[in-house]
PDB file of C-alpha atoms in Angstrom:
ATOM      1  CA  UNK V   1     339.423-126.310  46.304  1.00  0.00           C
ATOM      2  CA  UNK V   2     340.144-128.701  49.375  1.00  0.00           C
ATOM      3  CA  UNK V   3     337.592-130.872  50.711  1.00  0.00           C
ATOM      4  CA  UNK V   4     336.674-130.089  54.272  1.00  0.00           C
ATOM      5  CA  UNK V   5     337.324-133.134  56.461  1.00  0.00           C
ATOM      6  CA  UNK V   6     334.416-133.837  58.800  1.00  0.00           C
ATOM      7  CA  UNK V   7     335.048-136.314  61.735  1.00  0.00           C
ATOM      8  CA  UNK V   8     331.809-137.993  63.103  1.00  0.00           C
ATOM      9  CA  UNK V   9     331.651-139.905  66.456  1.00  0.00           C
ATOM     10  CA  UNK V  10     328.482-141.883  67.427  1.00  0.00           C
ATOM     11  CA  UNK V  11     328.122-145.058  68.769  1.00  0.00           C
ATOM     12  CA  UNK V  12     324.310-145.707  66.613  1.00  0.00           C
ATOM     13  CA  UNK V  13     325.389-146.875  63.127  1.00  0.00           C
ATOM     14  CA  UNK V  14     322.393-145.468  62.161  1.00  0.00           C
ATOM     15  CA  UNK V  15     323.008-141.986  63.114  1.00  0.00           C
ATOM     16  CA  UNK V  16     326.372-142.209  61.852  1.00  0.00           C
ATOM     17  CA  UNK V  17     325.470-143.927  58.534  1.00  0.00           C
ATOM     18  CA  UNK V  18     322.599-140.975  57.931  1.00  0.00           C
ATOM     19  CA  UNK V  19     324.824-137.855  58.670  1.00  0.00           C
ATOM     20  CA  UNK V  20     327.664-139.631  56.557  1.00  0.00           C
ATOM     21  CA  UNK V  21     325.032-139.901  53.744  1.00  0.00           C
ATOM     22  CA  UNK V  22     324.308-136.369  54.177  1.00  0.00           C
ATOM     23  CA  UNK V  23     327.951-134.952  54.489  1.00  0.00           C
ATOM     24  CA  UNK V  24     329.103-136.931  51.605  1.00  0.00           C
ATOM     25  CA  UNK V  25     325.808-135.980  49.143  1.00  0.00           C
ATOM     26  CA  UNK V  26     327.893-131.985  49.853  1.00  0.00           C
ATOM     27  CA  UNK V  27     331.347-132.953  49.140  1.00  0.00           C
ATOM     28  CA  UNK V  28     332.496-133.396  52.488  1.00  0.00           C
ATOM     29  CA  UNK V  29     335.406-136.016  53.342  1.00  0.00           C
ATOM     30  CA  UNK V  30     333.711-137.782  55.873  1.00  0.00           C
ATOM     31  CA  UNK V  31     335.274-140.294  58.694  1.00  0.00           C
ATOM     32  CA  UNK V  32     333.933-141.931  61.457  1.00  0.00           C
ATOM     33  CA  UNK V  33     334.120-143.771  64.997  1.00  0.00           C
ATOM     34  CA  UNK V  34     332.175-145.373  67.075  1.00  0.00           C
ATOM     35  CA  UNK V  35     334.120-144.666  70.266  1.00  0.00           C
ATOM     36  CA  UNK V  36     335.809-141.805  72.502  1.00  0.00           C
ATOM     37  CA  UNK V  37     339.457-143.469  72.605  1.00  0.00           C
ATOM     38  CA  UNK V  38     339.722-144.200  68.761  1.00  0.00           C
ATOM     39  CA  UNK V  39     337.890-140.663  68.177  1.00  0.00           C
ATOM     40  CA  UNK V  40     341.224-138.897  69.990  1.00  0.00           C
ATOM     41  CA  UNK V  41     343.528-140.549  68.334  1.00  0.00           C
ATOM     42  CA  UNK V  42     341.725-139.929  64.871  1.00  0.00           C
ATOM     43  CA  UNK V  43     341.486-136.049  65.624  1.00  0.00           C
ATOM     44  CA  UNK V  44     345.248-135.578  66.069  1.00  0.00           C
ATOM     45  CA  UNK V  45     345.943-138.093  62.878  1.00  0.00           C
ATOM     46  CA  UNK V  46     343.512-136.457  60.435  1.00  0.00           C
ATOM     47  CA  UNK V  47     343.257-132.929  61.644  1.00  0.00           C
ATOM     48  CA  UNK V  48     339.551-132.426  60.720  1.00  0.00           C
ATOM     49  CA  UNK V  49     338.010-128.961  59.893  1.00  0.00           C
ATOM     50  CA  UNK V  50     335.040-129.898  62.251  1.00  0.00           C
ATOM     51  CA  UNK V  51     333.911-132.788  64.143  1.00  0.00           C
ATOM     52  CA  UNK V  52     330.659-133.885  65.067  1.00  0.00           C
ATOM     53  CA  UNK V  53     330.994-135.604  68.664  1.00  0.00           C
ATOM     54  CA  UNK V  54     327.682-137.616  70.451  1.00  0.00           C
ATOM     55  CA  UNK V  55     327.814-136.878  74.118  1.00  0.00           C
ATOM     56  CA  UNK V  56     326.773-140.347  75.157  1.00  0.00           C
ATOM     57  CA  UNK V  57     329.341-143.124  74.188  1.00  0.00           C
ATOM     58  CA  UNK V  58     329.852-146.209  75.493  1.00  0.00           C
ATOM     59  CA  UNK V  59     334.034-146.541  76.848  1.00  0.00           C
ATOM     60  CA  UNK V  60     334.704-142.497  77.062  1.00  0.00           C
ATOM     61  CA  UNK V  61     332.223-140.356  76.789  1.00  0.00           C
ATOM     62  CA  UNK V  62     332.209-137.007  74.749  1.00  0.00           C
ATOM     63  CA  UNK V  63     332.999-134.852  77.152  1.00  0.00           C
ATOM     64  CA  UNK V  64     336.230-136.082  78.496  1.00  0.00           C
ATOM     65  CA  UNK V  65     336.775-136.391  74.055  1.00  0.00           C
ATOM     66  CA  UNK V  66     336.148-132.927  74.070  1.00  0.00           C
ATOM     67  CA  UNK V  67     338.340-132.262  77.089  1.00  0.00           C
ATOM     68  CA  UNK V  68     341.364-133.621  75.505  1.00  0.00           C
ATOM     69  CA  UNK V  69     340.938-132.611  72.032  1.00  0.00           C
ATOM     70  CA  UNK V  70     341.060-128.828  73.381  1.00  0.00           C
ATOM     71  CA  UNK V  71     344.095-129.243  75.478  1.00  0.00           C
ATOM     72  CA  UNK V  72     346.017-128.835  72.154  1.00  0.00           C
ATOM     73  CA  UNK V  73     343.448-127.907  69.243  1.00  0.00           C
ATOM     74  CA  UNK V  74     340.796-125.238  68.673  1.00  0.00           C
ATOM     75  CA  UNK V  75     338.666-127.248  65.759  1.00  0.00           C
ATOM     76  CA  UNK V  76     335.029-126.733  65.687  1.00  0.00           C
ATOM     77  CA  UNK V  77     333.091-129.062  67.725  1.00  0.00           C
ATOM     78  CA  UNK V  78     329.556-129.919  67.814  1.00  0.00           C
ATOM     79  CA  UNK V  79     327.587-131.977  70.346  1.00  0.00           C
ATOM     80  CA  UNK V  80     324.778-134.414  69.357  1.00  0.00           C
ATOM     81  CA  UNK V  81     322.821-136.033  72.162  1.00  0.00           C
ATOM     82  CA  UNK V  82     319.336-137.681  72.804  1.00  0.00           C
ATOM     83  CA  UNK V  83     319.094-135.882  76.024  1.00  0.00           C
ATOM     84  CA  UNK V  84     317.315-132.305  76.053  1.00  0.00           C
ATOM     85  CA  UNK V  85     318.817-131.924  79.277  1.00  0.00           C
ATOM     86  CA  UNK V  86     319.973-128.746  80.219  1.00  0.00           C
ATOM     87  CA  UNK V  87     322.497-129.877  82.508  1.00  0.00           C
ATOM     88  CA  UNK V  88     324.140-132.184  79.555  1.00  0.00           C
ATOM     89  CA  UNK V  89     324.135-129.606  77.356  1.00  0.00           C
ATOM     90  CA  UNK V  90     325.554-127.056  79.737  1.00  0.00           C
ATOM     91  CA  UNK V  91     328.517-129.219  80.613  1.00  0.00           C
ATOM     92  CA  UNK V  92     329.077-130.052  77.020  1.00  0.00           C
ATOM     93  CA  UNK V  93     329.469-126.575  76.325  1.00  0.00           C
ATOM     94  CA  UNK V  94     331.868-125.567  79.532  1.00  0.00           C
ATOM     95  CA  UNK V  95     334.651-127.675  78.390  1.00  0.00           C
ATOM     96  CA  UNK V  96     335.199-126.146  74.854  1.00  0.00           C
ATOM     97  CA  UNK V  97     332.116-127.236  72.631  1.00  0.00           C
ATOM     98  CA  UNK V  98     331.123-124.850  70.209  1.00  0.00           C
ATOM     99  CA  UNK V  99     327.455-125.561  69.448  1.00  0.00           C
ATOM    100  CA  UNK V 100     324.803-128.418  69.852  1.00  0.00           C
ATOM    101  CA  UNK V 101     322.281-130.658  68.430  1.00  0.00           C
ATOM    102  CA  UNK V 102     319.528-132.334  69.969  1.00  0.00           C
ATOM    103  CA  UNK V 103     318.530-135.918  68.505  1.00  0.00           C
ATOM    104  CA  UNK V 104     316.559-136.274  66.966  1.00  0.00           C
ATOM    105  CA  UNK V 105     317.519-133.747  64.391  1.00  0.00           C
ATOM    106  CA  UNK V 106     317.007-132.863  60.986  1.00  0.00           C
ATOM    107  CA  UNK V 107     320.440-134.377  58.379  1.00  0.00           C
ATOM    108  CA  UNK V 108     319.755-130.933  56.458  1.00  0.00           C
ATOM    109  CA  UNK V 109     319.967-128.411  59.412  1.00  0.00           C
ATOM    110  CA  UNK V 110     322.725-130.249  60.411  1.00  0.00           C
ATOM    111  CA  UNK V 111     324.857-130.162  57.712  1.00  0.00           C
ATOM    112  CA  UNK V 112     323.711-126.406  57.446  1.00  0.00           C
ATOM    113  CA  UNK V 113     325.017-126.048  60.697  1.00  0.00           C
ATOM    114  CA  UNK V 114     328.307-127.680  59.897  1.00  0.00           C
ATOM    115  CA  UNK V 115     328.572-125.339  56.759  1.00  0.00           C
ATOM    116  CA  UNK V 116     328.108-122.379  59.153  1.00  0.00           C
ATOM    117  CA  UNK V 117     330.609-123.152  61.283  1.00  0.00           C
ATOM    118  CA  UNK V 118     333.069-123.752  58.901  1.00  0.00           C
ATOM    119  CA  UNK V 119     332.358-120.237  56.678  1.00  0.00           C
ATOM    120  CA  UNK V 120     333.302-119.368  60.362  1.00  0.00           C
ATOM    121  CA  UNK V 121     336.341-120.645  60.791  1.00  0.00           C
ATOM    122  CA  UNK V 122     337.619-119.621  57.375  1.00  0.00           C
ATOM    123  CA  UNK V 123     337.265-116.331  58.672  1.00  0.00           C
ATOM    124  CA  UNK V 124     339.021-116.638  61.633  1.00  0.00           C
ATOM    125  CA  UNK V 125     342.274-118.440  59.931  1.00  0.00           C
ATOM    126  CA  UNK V 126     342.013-115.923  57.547  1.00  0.00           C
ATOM    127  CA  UNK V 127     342.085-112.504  59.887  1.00  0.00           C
ATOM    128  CA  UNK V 128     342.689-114.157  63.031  1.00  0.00           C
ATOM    129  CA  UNK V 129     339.647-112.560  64.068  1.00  0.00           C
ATOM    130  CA  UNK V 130     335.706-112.629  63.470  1.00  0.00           C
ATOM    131  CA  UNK V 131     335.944-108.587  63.432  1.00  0.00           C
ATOM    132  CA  UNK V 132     338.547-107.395  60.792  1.00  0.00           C
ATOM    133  CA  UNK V 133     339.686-104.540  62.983  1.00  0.00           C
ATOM    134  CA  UNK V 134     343.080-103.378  63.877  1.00  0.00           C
ATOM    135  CA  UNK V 135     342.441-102.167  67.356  1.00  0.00           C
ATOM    136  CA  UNK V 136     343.048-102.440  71.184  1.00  0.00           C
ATOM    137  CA  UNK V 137     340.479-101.925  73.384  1.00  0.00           C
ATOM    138  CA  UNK V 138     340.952-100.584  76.846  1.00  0.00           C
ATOM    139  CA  UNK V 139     338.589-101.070  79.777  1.00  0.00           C
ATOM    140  CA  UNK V 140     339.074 -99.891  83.200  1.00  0.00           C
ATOM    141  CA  UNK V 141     340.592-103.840  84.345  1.00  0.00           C
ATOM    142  CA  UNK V 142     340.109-105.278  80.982  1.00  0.00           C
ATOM    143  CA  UNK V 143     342.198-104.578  77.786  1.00  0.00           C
ATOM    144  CA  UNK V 144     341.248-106.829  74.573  1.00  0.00           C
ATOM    145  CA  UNK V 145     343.593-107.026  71.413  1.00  0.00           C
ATOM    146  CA  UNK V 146     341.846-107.951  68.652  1.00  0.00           C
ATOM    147  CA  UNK V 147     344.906-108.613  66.444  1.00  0.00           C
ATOM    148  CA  UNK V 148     346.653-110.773  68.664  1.00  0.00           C
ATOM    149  CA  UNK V 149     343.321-112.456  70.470  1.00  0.00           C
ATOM    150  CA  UNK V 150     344.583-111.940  73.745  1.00  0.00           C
ATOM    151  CA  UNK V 151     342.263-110.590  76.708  1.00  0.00           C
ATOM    152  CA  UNK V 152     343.702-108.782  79.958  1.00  0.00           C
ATOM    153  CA  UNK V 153     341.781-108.941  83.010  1.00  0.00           C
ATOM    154  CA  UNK V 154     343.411-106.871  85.213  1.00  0.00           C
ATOM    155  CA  UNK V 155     346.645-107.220  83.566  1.00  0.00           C
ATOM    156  CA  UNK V 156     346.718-111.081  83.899  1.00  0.00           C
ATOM    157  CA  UNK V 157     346.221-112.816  80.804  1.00  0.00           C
ATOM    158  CA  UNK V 158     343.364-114.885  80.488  1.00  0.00           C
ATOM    159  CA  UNK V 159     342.116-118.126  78.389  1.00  0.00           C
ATOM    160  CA  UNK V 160     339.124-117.860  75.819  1.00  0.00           C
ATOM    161  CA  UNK V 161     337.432-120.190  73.638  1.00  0.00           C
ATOM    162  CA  UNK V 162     337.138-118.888  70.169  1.00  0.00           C
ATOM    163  CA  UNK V 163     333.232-118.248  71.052  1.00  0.00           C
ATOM    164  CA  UNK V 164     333.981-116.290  73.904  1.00  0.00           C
ATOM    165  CA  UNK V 165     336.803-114.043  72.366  1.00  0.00           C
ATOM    166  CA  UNK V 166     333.775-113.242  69.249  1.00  0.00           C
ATOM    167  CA  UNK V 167     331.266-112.603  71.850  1.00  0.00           C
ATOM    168  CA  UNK V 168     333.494-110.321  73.850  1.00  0.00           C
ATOM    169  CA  UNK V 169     334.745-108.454  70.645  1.00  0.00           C
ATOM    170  CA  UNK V 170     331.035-108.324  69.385  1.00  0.00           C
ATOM    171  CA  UNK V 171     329.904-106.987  72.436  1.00  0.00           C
ATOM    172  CA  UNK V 172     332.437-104.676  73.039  1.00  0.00           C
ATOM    173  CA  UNK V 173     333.113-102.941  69.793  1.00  0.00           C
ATOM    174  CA  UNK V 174     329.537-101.900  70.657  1.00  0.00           C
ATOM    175  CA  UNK V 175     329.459-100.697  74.007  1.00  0.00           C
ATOM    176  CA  UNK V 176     326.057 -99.720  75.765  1.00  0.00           C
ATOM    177  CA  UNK V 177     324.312-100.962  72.743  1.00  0.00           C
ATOM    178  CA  UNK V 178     322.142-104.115  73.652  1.00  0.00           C
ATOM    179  CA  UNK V 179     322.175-106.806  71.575  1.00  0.00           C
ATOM    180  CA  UNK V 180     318.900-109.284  71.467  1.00  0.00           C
ATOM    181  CA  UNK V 181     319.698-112.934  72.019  1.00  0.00           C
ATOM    182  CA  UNK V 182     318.744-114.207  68.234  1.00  0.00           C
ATOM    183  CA  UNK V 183     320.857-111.350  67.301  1.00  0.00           C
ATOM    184  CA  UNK V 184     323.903-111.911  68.762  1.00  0.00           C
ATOM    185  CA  UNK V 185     323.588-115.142  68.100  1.00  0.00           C
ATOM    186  CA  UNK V 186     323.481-115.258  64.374  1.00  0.00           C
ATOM    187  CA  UNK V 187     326.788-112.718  64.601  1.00  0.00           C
ATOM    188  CA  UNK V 188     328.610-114.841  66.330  1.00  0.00           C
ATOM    189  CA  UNK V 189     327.745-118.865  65.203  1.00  0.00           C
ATOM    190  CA  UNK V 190     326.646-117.970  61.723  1.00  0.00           C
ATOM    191  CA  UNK V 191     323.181-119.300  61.739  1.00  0.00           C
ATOM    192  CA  UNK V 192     320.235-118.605  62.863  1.00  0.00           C
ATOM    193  CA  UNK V 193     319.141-120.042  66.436  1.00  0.00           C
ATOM    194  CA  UNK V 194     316.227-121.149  65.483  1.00  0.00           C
ATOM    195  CA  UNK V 195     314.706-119.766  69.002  1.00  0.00           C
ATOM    196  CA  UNK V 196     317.506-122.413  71.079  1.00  0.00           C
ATOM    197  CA  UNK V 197     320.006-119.642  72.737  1.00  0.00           C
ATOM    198  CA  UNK V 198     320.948-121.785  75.176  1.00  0.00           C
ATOM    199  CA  UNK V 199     324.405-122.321  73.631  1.00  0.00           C
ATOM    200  CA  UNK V 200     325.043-118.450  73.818  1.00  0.00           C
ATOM    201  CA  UNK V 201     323.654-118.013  77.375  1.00  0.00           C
ATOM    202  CA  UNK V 202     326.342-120.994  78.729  1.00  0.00           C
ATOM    203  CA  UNK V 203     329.156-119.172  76.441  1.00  0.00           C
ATOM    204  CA  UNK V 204     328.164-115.560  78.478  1.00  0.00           C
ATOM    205  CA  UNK V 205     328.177-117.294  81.505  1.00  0.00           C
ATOM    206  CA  UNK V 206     331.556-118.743  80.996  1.00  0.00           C
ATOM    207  CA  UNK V 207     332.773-115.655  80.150  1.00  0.00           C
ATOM    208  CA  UNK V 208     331.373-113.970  82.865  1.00  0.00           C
ATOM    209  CA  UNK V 209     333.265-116.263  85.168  1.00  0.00           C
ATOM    210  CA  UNK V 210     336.731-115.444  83.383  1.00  0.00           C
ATOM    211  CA  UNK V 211     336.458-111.671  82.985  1.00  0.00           C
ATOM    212  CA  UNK V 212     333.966-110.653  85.873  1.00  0.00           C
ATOM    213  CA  UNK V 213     335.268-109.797  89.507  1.00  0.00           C
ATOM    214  CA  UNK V 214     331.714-111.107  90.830  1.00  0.00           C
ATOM    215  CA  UNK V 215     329.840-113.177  87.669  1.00  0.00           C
ATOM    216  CA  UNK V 216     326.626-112.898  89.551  1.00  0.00           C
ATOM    217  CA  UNK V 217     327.365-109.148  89.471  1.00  0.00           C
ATOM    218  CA  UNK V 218     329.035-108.133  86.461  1.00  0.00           C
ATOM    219  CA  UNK V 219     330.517-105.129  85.721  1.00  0.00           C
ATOM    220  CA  UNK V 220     331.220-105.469  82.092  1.00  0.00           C
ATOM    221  CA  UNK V 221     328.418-107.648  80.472  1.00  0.00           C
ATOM    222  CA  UNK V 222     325.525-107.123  82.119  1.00  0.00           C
ATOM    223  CA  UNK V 223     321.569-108.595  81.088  1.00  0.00           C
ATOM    224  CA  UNK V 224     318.835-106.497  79.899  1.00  0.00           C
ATOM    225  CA  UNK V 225     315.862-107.322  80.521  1.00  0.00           C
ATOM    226  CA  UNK V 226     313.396-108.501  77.881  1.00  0.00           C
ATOM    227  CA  UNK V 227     315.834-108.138  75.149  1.00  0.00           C
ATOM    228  CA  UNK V 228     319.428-110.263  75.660  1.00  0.00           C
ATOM    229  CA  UNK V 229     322.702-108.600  76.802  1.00  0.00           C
ATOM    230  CA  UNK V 230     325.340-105.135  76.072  1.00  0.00           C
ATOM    231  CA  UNK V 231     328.749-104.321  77.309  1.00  0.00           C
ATOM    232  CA  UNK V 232     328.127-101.706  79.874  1.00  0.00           C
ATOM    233  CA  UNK V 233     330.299 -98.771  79.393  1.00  0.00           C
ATOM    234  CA  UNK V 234     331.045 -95.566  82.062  1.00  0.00           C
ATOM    235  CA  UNK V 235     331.694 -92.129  80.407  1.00  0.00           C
ATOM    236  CA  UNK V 236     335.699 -92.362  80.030  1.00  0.00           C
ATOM    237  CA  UNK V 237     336.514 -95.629  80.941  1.00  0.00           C
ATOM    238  CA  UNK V 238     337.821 -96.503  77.308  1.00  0.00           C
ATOM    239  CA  UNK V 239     339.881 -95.673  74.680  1.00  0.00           C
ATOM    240  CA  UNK V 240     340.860 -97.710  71.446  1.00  0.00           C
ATOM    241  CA  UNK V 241     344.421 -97.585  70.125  1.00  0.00           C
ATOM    242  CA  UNK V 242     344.633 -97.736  66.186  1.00  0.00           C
TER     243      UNK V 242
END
């Protein structure tokens, strides 16, 4: 059985020594960094299965890490940060993070976390999608291909994030059917949200922005009230090729 490798950027030794401690204790083939430029270069050389990135570092912060990393790799990516600010989180999450901690946090939820996220992934190198479903589904302007991953909005090709291709498929496979937020959630990360959806609303809202004519209208996934969101469906505007 390989060893997942697990690469963990903070600049607090502490931190770092305490979720090595952690990762290690499960079998994990942990490395670390204590900066953004070193953290780069160590993604492309080791090719982790997941890396653990702190949002506030000292010479290049984890965003711009994050921006890079995803101009050429899909790897899961959680954000740690000592700000509960919405604003940090938010941008964190727009450039291609996948999920977020708040320090301080507890070693054993996190590793939990990282275990989720990696049952996830297994799944999605092993069917190339979340949903193991041989289908195409056509929308009046939107046409999704689960097999190949690939999402047409209005026959132009569009870019998703691994999140947002699951939360589209989720959705739609289920059209009209509303989904609460903890629900959709746990399909889609693994774990539970422990009441923090704040990761899925930013991941809607991105996907809003790519799929939706008007995102502060939308056609396709729409809100309801009270209870989280559903892929809004008119009589006849689908069909699904087998």
């Amino acid at each position: 059985m390989t060893t997942n490798k697990i690469l963990v950027v903070d600049d607090e030794p502490d931190i770092t020594e305490l979720i090595t401690l952690y990762l290690e204790r499960d079998g994990f083939d942990v490395h670390s960094t204590d900066n953004g430029e070193d953290a780069i270069l160590l993604a492309e050389e080791l090719k982790p299965d997941l890396i653990i990135l702190d949002i506030q570092l000292k010479n290049l912060d984890g965003i711009e890490v994050c921006k890079k990393i995803r101009t050429d790799s899909g790897v899961p990516i959680l954000f740690i940060s000592c700000m509960n600010d919405d604003t940090d989180i938010i941008h964190g999450l727009t450039v291609g993070g996948d999920d977020y901690m708040t320090k301080p946090f507890s070693p054993s939820q996190l590793v939990a976390r990282v275990k989720a996220h990696l049952r996830r992934q297994a799944v999605i190198d092993q069917s190339k999608t979340v949903i193991v479903v041989e289908e195409v589904l056509t929308f009046d302007g939107l046409v999704i291909d689960i097999p190949a991953r690939t999402v047409l909005v209005r026959e132009n090709e569009i870019s998703l994030s691994t999140k947002e291709f699951e939360l589209l498929v989720q959705l739609a496979l289920a059209p009209n059917r509303a989904f609460p937020l903890d629900d959709l959630y746990t399909l889609v990360w693994g774990h539970d949200s422990m009441g923090d959806t704040r990761t899925l609303m930013v991941h809607i809202s991105n996907l809003r922005k790519k799929i939706e004519i008007d995102p502060t209208n939308p056609l396709y996934i729409t809100t309801v009230r009270g209870v989280g969101y559903k892929f809004s469906l008119k009589e006849g505007n689908t069909h699904v090729h087998r």
